[in-house]
Coordinates of N, CA and C in Angstrom, one line a residue:
G1 N -7.7 -1.7 43.3 CA -8.9 -1.4 43.9 C -10.1 -1.3 43.0
E2 N -9.9 -1.8 41.8 CA -11.0 -1.7 40.8 C -11.8 -3.0 40.8
N3 N -13.2 -2.8 40.7 CA -14.1 -3.9 40.7 C -14.1 -4.5 39.3
I4 N -13.3 -5.5 39.1 CA -13.1 -6.1 37.7 C -14.4 -6.7 37.2
Y5 N -15.1 -7.5 38.1 CA -16.3 -8.1 37.7 C -17.4 -7.1 37.3
G6 N -17.5 -6.0 38.1 CA -18.4 -5.0 37.8 C -18.1 -4.3 36.4
A7 N -16.8 -4.1 36.2 CA -16.5 -3.5 34.9 C -16.8 -4.4 33.7
L8 N -16.5 -5.7 34.0 CA -16.8 -6.7 32.9 C -18.3 -6.8 32.6
T9 N -19.1 -6.8 33.6 CA -20.6 -6.9 33.4 C -21.1 -5.6 32.8
T10 N -20.6 -4.5 33.2 CA -21.0 -3.2 32.5 C -20.6 -3.2 31.1
G11 N -19.4 -3.6 30.7 CA -19.0 -3.7 29.3 C -19.8 -4.7 28.5
A12 N -20.2 -5.8 29.1 CA -21.0 -6.8 28.4 C -22.4 -6.2 28.2
A13 N -22.9 -5.5 29.1 CA -24.3 -4.9 29.0 C -24.2 -3.8 27.9
E14 N -23.2 -3.0 27.8 CA -23.0 -2.0 26.7 C -22.9 -2.7 25.4
G15 N -22.2 -3.9 25.3 CA -22.1 -4.6 24.1 C -23.4 -5.1 23.6
L16 N -24.2 -5.6 24.5 CA -25.5 -6.1 24.2 C -26.4 -5.0 23.7
T17 N -26.3 -3.8 24.3 CA -27.1 -2.7 23.8 C -26.7 -2.3 22.4
L18 N -25.4 -2.3 22.1 CA -24.9 -2.0 20.8 C -25.4 -3.1 19.8
L19 N -25.3 -4.3 20.2 CA -25.8 -5.4 19.4 C -27.3 -5.2 19.0
K20 N -28.1 -4.7 19.9 CA -29.5 -4.5 19.6 C -29.7 -3.5 18.5
T21 N -28.8 -2.5 18.4 CA -29.0 -1.5 17.4 C -28.4 -2.0 16.0
I22 N -27.5 -2.9 16.0 CA -26.8 -3.3 14.8 C -27.5 -4.5 14.1
V23 N -28.0 -5.4 14.9 CA -28.6 -6.7 14.4 C -29.7 -6.5 13.4
P24 N -30.7 -5.6 13.5 CA -31.7 -5.5 12.5 C -31.2 -5.2 11.1
S25 N -30.2 -4.3 11.0 CA -29.7 -3.9 9.7 C -28.9 -5.1 9.1
L26 N -28.2 -5.9 9.9 CA -27.5 -7.0 9.5 C -28.4 -8.1 9.0
V27 N -29.5 -8.4 9.7 CA -30.5 -9.4 9.3 C -31.1 -9.0 7.9
I28 N -31.5 -7.8 7.8 CA -32.0 -7.3 6.5 C -31.0 -7.5 5.4
L29 N -29.8 -7.1 5.6 CA -28.7 -7.2 4.6 C -28.5 -8.7 4.2
L30 N -28.4 -9.6 5.1 CA -28.2 -11.0 4.8 C -29.4 -11.6 4.1
C31 N -30.6 -11.2 4.5 CA -31.9 -11.7 3.8 C -31.9 -11.2 2.3
A32 N -31.5 -9.9 2.1 CA -31.5 -9.4 0.8 C -30.5 -10.1 -0.1
I33 N -29.4 -10.4 0.4 CA -28.4 -11.2 -0.4 C -28.9 -12.6 -0.7
S34 N -29.5 -13.2 0.2 CA -30.1 -14.6 0.0 C -31.2 -14.5 -1.1
M35 N -32.0 -13.5 -1.0 CA -33.1 -13.4 -2.0 C -32.5 -13.1 -3.4
L36 N -31.5 -12.3 -3.5 CA -30.9 -12.1 -4.8 C -30.3 -13.3 -5.4
R37 N -29.6 -14.1 -4.5 CA -29.0 -15.3 -5.0 C -30.0 -16.4 -5.4
E38 N -31.0 -16.6 -4.6 CA -32.0 -17.6 -4.8 C -33.0 -17.3 -5.9
S39 N -33.3 -16.0 -6.1 CA -34.2 -15.6 -7.2 C -33.6 -15.7 -8.6
G40 N -32.3 -15.8 -8.7 CA -31.7 -15.8 -10.0 C -31.3 -14.4 -10.5
A41 N -31.7 -13.3 -9.7 CA -31.4 -12.0 -10.1 C -29.9 -11.7 -10.2
L42 N -29.2 -12.3 -9.4 CA -27.7 -12.2 -9.4 C -27.1 -12.8 -10.7
D43 N -27.7 -13.9 -11.1 CA -27.2 -14.5 -12.3 C -27.6 -13.7 -13.5
M44 N -28.8 -13.1 -13.5 CA -29.2 -12.2 -14.6 C -28.3 -11.0 -14.7
L45 N -28.0 -10.4 -13.6 CA -27.1 -9.2 -13.6 C -25.7 -9.6 -14.0
S46 N -25.3 -10.7 -13.6 CA -23.9 -11.2 -14.1 C -23.9 -11.3 -15.6
A47 N -24.9 -11.9 -16.2 CA -25.0 -12.1 -17.6 C -25.0 -10.7 -18.3
A48 N -25.7 -9.8 -17.8 CA -25.8 -8.5 -18.4 C -24.5 -7.7 -18.4
V49 N -23.7 -7.9 -17.4 CA -22.5 -7.1 -17.2 C -21.3 -7.9 -17.7
S50 N -21.4 -9.1 -18.1 CA -20.2 -9.9 -18.5 C -19.4 -9.3 -19.7
P51 N -20.0 -8.6 -20.7 CA -19.2 -8.0 -21.7 C -18.2 -6.9 -21.1
L52 N -18.7 -6.2 -20.1 CA -17.9 -5.2 -19.5 C -16.7 -5.9 -18.7
C53 N -17.0 -7.0 -18.1 CA -16.0 -7.7 -17.4 C -14.9 -8.2 -18.3
R54 N -15.3 -8.7 -19.4 CA -14.3 -9.2 -20.4 C -13.4 -8.0 -20.9
A55 N -14.1 -6.9 -21.0 CA -13.3 -5.7 -21.5 C -12.2 -5.2 -20.5
V56 N -12.5 -5.4 -19.2 CA -11.5 -4.9 -18.3 C -10.6 -6.1 -17.8
G57 N -10.8 -7.3 -18.3 CA -10.0 -8.4 -18.0 C -10.4 -9.2 -16.8
L58 N -11.6 -9.0 -16.3 CA -12.1 -9.8 -15.1 C -12.9 -11.0 -15.7
P59 N -12.6 -12.2 -15.2 CA -13.4 -13.3 -15.7 C -14.8 -13.2 -15.4
P60 N -15.7 -13.3 -16.3 CA -17.2 -13.0 -16.1 C -17.7 -14.0 -15.0
E61 N -17.1 -15.2 -14.9 CA -17.6 -16.2 -13.9 C -17.4 -15.7 -12.5
T62 N -16.5 -14.8 -12.3 CA -16.3 -14.2 -10.9 C -17.2 -13.1 -10.6
L63 N -18.0 -12.7 -11.5 CA -18.9 -11.5 -11.3 C -19.8 -11.7 -10.1
S64 N -20.3 -12.9 -9.9 CA -21.2 -13.1 -8.7 C -20.5 -12.8 -7.5
L65 N -19.2 -13.2 -7.4 CA -18.4 -12.9 -6.2 C -18.2 -11.4 -6.1
V66 N -17.9 -10.7 -7.2 CA -17.7 -9.3 -7.1 C -19.0 -8.6 -6.6
L67 N -20.1 -9.1 -7.0 CA -21.4 -8.4 -6.6 C -21.8 -8.8 -5.1
V68 N -21.4 -10.0 -4.7 CA -21.8 -10.4 -3.3 C -20.8 -9.9 -2.3
R69 N -19.5 -9.8 -2.6 CA -18.5 -9.5 -1.6 C -18.7 -8.2 -0.8
P70 N -19.2 -7.1 -1.4 CA -19.4 -5.9 -0.6 C -20.5 -6.0 0.4
F71 N -21.4 -7.0 0.2 CA -22.5 -7.2 1.2 C -22.3 -8.2 2.3
S72 N -21.7 -9.3 1.9 CA -21.6 -10.4 2.9 C -20.4 -11.2 2.7
G73 N -19.6 -11.4 3.8 CA -18.4 -12.2 3.7 C -18.7 -13.6 3.6
S74 N -19.7 -14.1 4.4 CA -20.0 -15.5 4.3 C -20.6 -15.9 3.0
A75 N -21.5 -15.1 2.4 CA -22.0 -15.4 1.1 C -20.8 -15.4 0.0
A76 N -19.9 -14.5 0.2 CA -18.8 -14.4 -0.7 C -17.9 -15.7 -0.6
L77 N -17.7 -16.1 0.6 CA -17.0 -17.3 0.9 C -17.7 -18.5 0.2
A78 N -19.0 -18.6 0.3 CA -19.7 -19.7 -0.4 C -19.6 -19.6 -1.9
V79 N -19.7 -18.4 -2.4 CA -19.6 -18.2 -3.9 C -18.1 -18.5 -4.3
G80 N -17.1 -18.1 -3.6 CA -15.7 -18.4 -3.9 C -15.5 -19.9 -3.8
A81 N -16.0 -20.6 -2.8 CA -15.8 -22.0 -2.7 C -16.5 -22.7 -3.9
D82 N -17.6 -22.2 -4.3 CA -18.4 -22.8 -5.4 C -17.5 -22.6 -6.7
L83 N -17.0 -21.4 -6.9 CA -16.2 -21.2 -8.1 C -14.9 -22.1 -8.1
M84 N -14.3 -22.3 -7.0 CA -13.1 -23.1 -6.9 C -13.4 -24.6 -7.1
T85 N -14.6 -25.0 -6.6 CA -15.0 -26.4 -6.8 C -15.4 -26.6 -8.3
R86 N -16.1 -25.7 -8.9 CA -16.5 -25.8 -10.3 C -15.4 -25.7 -11.3
Y87 N -14.4 -24.7 -11.1 CA -13.4 -24.5 -12.1 C -12.0 -25.0 -11.7
G88 N -11.8 -25.3 -10.4 CA -10.6 -25.7 -9.9 C -9.8 -24.6 -9.2
V89 N -9.1 -24.9 -8.2 CA -8.3 -23.9 -7.5 C -7.1 -23.3 -8.3
D90 N -6.6 -24.1 -9.2 CA -5.5 -23.7 -10.0 C -5.9 -23.0 -11.3
S91 N -7.2 -22.9 -11.5 CA -7.6 -22.2 -12.8 C -7.5 -20.7 -12.6
G92 N -7.6 -20.0 -13.7 CA -7.6 -18.5 -13.6 C -8.7 -18.0 -12.8
I93 N -9.9 -18.7 -13.0 CA -11.1 -18.3 -12.2 C -10.9 -18.5 -10.7
G94 N -10.4 -19.7 -10.4 CA -10.1 -20.1 -9.0 C -9.1 -19.1 -8.4
R95 N -8.1 -18.9 -9.1 CA -7.1 -17.9 -8.5 C -7.6 -16.5 -8.4
T96 N -8.4 -16.1 -9.3 CA -9.0 -14.8 -9.3 C -10.0 -14.7 -8.1
A97 N -10.7 -15.8 -7.8 CA -11.6 -15.9 -6.8 C -11.0 -15.6 -5.4
V98 N -9.7 -15.8 -5.3 CA -9.0 -15.5 -4.1 C -9.1 -14.0 -3.7
M99 N -9.6 -13.2 -4.7 CA -9.8 -11.8 -4.4 C -10.7 -11.6 -3.2
L100 N -11.5 -12.6 -2.9 CA -12.4 -12.3 -1.8 C -11.7 -12.0 -0.5
G101 N -10.4 -12.4 -0.4 CA -9.6 -12.0 0.7 C -9.0 -10.6 0.6
S102 N -9.0 -10.0 -0.6 CA -8.3 -8.7 -0.7 C -9.3 -7.5 -0.7
T103 N -10.6 -7.8 -0.5 CA -11.5 -6.7 -0.4 C -12.3 -6.7 0.9
E104 N -13.1 -5.7 1.1 CA -13.9 -5.6 2.3 C -15.3 -5.9 2.1
T105 N -16.0 -6.3 3.1 CA -17.5 -6.4 3.1 C -18.0 -5.0 3.4
T106 N -18.0 -4.2 2.3 CA -18.2 -2.7 2.5 C -19.5 -2.4 3.2
F107 N -20.6 -2.8 2.7 CA -21.9 -2.4 3.3 C -22.1 -3.0 4.7
Y108 N -21.6 -4.2 5.0 CA -21.6 -4.7 6.3 C -20.8 -3.9 7.3
T109 N -19.6 -3.6 6.9 CA -18.7 -2.8 7.7 C -19.3 -1.4 7.9
I110 N -19.8 -0.8 6.9 CA -20.4 0.6 7.1 C -21.6 0.5 8.0
S111 N -22.4 -0.5 7.8 CA -23.6 -0.6 8.7 C -23.2 -0.8 10.1
V112 N -22.2 -1.6 10.4 CA -21.8 -1.8 11.7 C -21.2 -0.6 12.3
Y113 N -20.2 0.0 11.7 CA -19.5 1.2 12.2 C -20.3 2.4 12.3
F114 N -21.1 2.7 11.2 CA -21.9 3.9 11.2 C -23.1 3.7 12.2
G115 N -23.6 2.5 12.3 CA -24.7 2.2 13.2 C -24.2 2.4 14.7
A116 N -23.0 1.8 15.0 CA -22.4 1.9 16.3 C -22.2 3.4 16.7
A117 N -21.8 4.2 15.7 CA -21.5 5.6 16.0 C -22.7 6.5 15.9
K118 N -23.8 5.8 15.5 CA -25.1 6.5 15.3 C -25.0 7.7 14.3
L119 N -24.3 7.4 13.2 CA -24.2 8.3 12.1 C -25.2 8.0 11.0
R120 N -25.9 9.0 10.5 CA -26.9 8.7 9.5 C -26.3 8.9 8.1
S121 N -25.4 9.9 7.9 CA -24.9 10.2 6.6 C -23.5 9.6 6.4
T122 N -23.4 8.8 5.3 CA -22.1 8.1 5.0 C -21.3 9.0 4.1
R123 N -21.8 10.1 3.6 CA -21.1 11.0 2.7 C -20.3 10.3 1.7
Y124 N -19.0 10.4 1.7 CA -18.2 9.8 0.7 C -17.7 8.4 1.0
A125 N -18.1 7.9 2.2 CA -17.5 6.6 2.6 C -17.9 5.5 1.7
I126 N -19.1 5.4 1.2 CA -19.6 4.3 0.4 C -18.9 4.4 -1.0
P127 N -18.9 5.6 -1.7 CA -18.3 5.6 -3.0 C -16.8 5.3 -2.9
A128 N -16.1 5.8 -1.9 CA -14.7 5.6 -1.7 C -14.4 4.1 -1.5
A129 N -15.2 3.5 -0.6 CA -15.0 2.0 -0.3 C -15.3 1.2 -1.5
L130 N -16.3 1.5 -2.3 CA -16.7 0.7 -3.5 C -15.6 0.9 -4.6
I131 N -15.0 2.1 -4.7 CA -13.8 2.3 -5.6 C -12.7 1.4 -5.1
A132 N -12.4 1.4 -3.8 CA -11.3 0.5 -3.3 C -11.6 -1.0 -3.6
D133 N -12.9 -1.4 -3.4 CA -13.3 -2.8 -3.8 C -13.0 -3.1 -5.2
L134 N -13.4 -2.2 -6.1 CA -13.2 -2.3 -7.6 C -11.7 -2.4 -7.9
A135 N -10.9 -1.6 -7.2 CA -9.4 -1.7 -7.4 C -8.9 -3.0 -7.0
G136 N -9.4 -3.5 -5.9 CA -9.0 -4.8 -5.4 C -9.4 -6.0 -6.3
F137 N -10.6 -5.9 -6.9 CA -11.0 -6.9 -7.8 C -10.2 -6.9 -9.1
L138 N -10.0 -5.7 -9.6 CA -9.3 -5.6 -10.9 C -7.8 -5.9 -10.7
S139 N -7.2 -5.6 -9.5 CA -5.8 -6.0 -9.2 C -5.7 -7.5 -9.1
A140 N -6.7 -8.1 -8.5 CA -6.6 -9.6 -8.3 C -6.6 -10.2 -9.7
S141 N -7.5 -9.7 -10.6 CA -7.5 -10.3 -11.9 C -6.2 -10.0 -12.7
L142 N -5.7 -8.8 -12.6 CA -4.5 -8.4 -13.3 C -3.3 -9.3 -12.8
F143 N -3.2 -9.4 -11.5 CA -2.0 -10.1 -11.0 C -2.1 -11.6 -11.2
T144 N -3.3 -12.1 -11.3 CA -3.5 -13.5 -11.6 C -3.0 -13.8 -13.0
R145 N -3.4 -12.9 -13.9 CA -2.9 -13.0 -15.4 C -1.4 -12.8 -15.5
L146 N -0.9 -11.9 -14.7 CA 0.6 -11.7 -14.8 C 1.4 -12.8 -14.2
F147 N 1.0 -13.3 -13.0 CA 1.8 -14.3 -12.3 C 1.5 -15.7 -12.8
F148 N 0.3 -15.9 -13.3 CA -0.1 -17.3 -13.8 C -0.7 -17.2 -15.2
P149 N 0.2 -16.9 -16.2 CA -0.4 -16.6 -17.5 C -1.0 -17.8 -18.1
A150 N -0.7 -19.0 -17.8 CA -1.3 -20.2 -18.4 C -2.6 -20.6 -17.7
A151 N -2.9 -20.0 -16.6 CA -4.1 -20.3 -15.8 C -5.3 -19.9 -16.4

């Protein structure tokens, strides 16, 4: 005895209302990532941090992926594809670039979920998520070196 069509349209209307609150922050986030990539700021930051990357065993060439992944999955996919095209899928860099699948788009996810729940304070969510991302990146690099020593 339930009006299925009415429930469907009510749910769709609620989804559109939620979308209206989420889209502005997502557009800003994607624009900021594009601006960083196109301005060369991402490359400058990568060059500055590359000695630290070498010290922890992360290929410096993958740093752009490490920096982009927490913000945008599509941008990370583009960076990962570029790394694999440039260095080869069987190279250490290409295999380490697979890390894009082992981490989360932290800021995107937080903006969506916290925005949907109308929460203003993220408290410990961002630091905990970024630590988890770092653990994923370092693990990807470590396991690539362990399982593919010649790569």
